[in-house]
CSV table of C-alpha atoms in Angstrom, one decimal:
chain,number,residue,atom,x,y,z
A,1,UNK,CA,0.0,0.0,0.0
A,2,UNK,CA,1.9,3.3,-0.6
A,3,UNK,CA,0.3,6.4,0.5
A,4,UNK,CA,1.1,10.3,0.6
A,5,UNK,CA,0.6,12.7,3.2
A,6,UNK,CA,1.4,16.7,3.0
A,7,UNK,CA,0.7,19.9,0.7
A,8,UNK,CA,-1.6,19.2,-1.8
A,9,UNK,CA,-4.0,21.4,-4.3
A,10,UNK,CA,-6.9,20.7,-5.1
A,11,UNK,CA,-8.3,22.1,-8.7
A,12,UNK,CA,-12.3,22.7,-9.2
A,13,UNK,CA,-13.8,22.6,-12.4
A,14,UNK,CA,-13.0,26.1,-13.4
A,15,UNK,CA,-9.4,25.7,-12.9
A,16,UNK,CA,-9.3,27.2,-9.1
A,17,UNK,CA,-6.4,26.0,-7.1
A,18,UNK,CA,-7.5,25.8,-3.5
A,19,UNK,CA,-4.6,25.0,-1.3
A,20,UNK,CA,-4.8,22.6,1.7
A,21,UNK,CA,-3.5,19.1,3.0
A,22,UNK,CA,-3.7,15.8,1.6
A,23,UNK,CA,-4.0,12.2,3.1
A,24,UNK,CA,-4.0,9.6,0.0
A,25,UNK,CA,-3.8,5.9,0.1
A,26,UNK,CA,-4.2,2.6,-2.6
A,27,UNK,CA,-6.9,0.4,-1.6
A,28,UNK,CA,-5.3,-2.4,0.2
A,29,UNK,CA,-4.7,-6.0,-1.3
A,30,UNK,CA,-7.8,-8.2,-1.7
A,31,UNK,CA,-9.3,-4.9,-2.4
A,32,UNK,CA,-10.4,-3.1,-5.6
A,33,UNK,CA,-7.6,-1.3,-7.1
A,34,UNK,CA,-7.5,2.6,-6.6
A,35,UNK,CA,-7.2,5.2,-4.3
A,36,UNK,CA,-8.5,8.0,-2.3
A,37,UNK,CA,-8.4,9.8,1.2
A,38,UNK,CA,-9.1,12.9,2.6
A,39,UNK,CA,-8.4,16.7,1.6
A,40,UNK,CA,-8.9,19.8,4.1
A,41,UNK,CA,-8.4,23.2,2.1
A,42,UNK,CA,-6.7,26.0,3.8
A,43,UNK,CA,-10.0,28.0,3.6
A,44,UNK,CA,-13.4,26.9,2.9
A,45,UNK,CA,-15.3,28.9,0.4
A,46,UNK,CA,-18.6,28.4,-1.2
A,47,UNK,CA,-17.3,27.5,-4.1
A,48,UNK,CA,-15.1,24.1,-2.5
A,49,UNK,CA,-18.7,23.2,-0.4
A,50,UNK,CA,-20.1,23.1,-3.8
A,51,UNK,CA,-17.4,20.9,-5.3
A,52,UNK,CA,-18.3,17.4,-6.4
A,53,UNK,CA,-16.8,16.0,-9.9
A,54,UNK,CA,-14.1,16.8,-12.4
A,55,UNK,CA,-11.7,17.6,-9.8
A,56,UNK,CA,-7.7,17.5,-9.9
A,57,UNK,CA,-5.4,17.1,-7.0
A,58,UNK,CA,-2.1,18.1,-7.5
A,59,UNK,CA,0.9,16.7,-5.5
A,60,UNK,CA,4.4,19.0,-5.1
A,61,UNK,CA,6.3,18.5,-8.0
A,62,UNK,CA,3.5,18.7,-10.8
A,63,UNK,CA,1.6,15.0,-10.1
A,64,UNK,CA,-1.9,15.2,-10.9
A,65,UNK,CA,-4.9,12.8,-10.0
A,66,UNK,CA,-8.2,13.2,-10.9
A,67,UNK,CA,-10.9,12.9,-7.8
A,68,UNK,CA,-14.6,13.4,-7.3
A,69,UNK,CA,-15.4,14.4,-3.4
A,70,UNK,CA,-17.7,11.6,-1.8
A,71,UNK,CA,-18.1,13.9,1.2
A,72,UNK,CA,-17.5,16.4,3.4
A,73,UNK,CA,-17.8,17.2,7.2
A,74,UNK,CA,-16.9,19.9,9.4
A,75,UNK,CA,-14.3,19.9,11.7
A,76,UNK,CA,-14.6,23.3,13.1
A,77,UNK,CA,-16.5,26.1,12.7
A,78,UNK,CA,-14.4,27.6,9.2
A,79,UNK,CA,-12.7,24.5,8.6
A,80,UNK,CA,-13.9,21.1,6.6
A,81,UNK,CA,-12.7,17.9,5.3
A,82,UNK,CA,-13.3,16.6,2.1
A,83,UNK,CA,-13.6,12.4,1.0
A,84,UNK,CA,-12.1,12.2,-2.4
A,85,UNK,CA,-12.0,9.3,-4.3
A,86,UNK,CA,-9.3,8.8,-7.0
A,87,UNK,CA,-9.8,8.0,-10.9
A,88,UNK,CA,-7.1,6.6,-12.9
A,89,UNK,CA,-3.6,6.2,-11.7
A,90,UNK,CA,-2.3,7.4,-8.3
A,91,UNK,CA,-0.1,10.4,-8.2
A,92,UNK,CA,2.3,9.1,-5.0
């Protein structure tokens, strides 16, 4: 299983970068290949609450992964945390 924890962007539809911090992981053996994790942006904005598919994340050093949030919760009152799913390829 390789995963990837740190800096991350994630990229809405209309090609906004919203920064924040990444926790990805591959699915485990047994398991259906692919990835996801969890994404909390720097600053929540309408426009990330709204998010849902068609989505990039993009790693440091220009790796890309497309995503589509599964959900979201609040952690505190300004701050949320997003459930992405990947497509494709992992970017770790």
């Amino acid at each position: 299983m390789s995963t990837y924890s740190g800096p991350a962007r994630l990229i809405l539809a209309d090609g906004t970068r919203v920064p924040g911090t990444a926790s990805l992981k591959t699915n485990q053996p047994g398991r259906p290949a692919g990835w996801g994790g969890t994404f909390r942006p720097d600053e929540t904005t309408a426009a990330v609450r709204a998010s849902g598919d068609g989505l990039q994340i993009e790693l440091p050093y220009e790796e890309f992964g497309d995503v589509t949030v599964t959900g979201t919760r609040r952690l505190l009152a300004t701050q949320i945390l997003m459930s992405l799913t990947g497509r494709g390829p992992a970017p770790f």
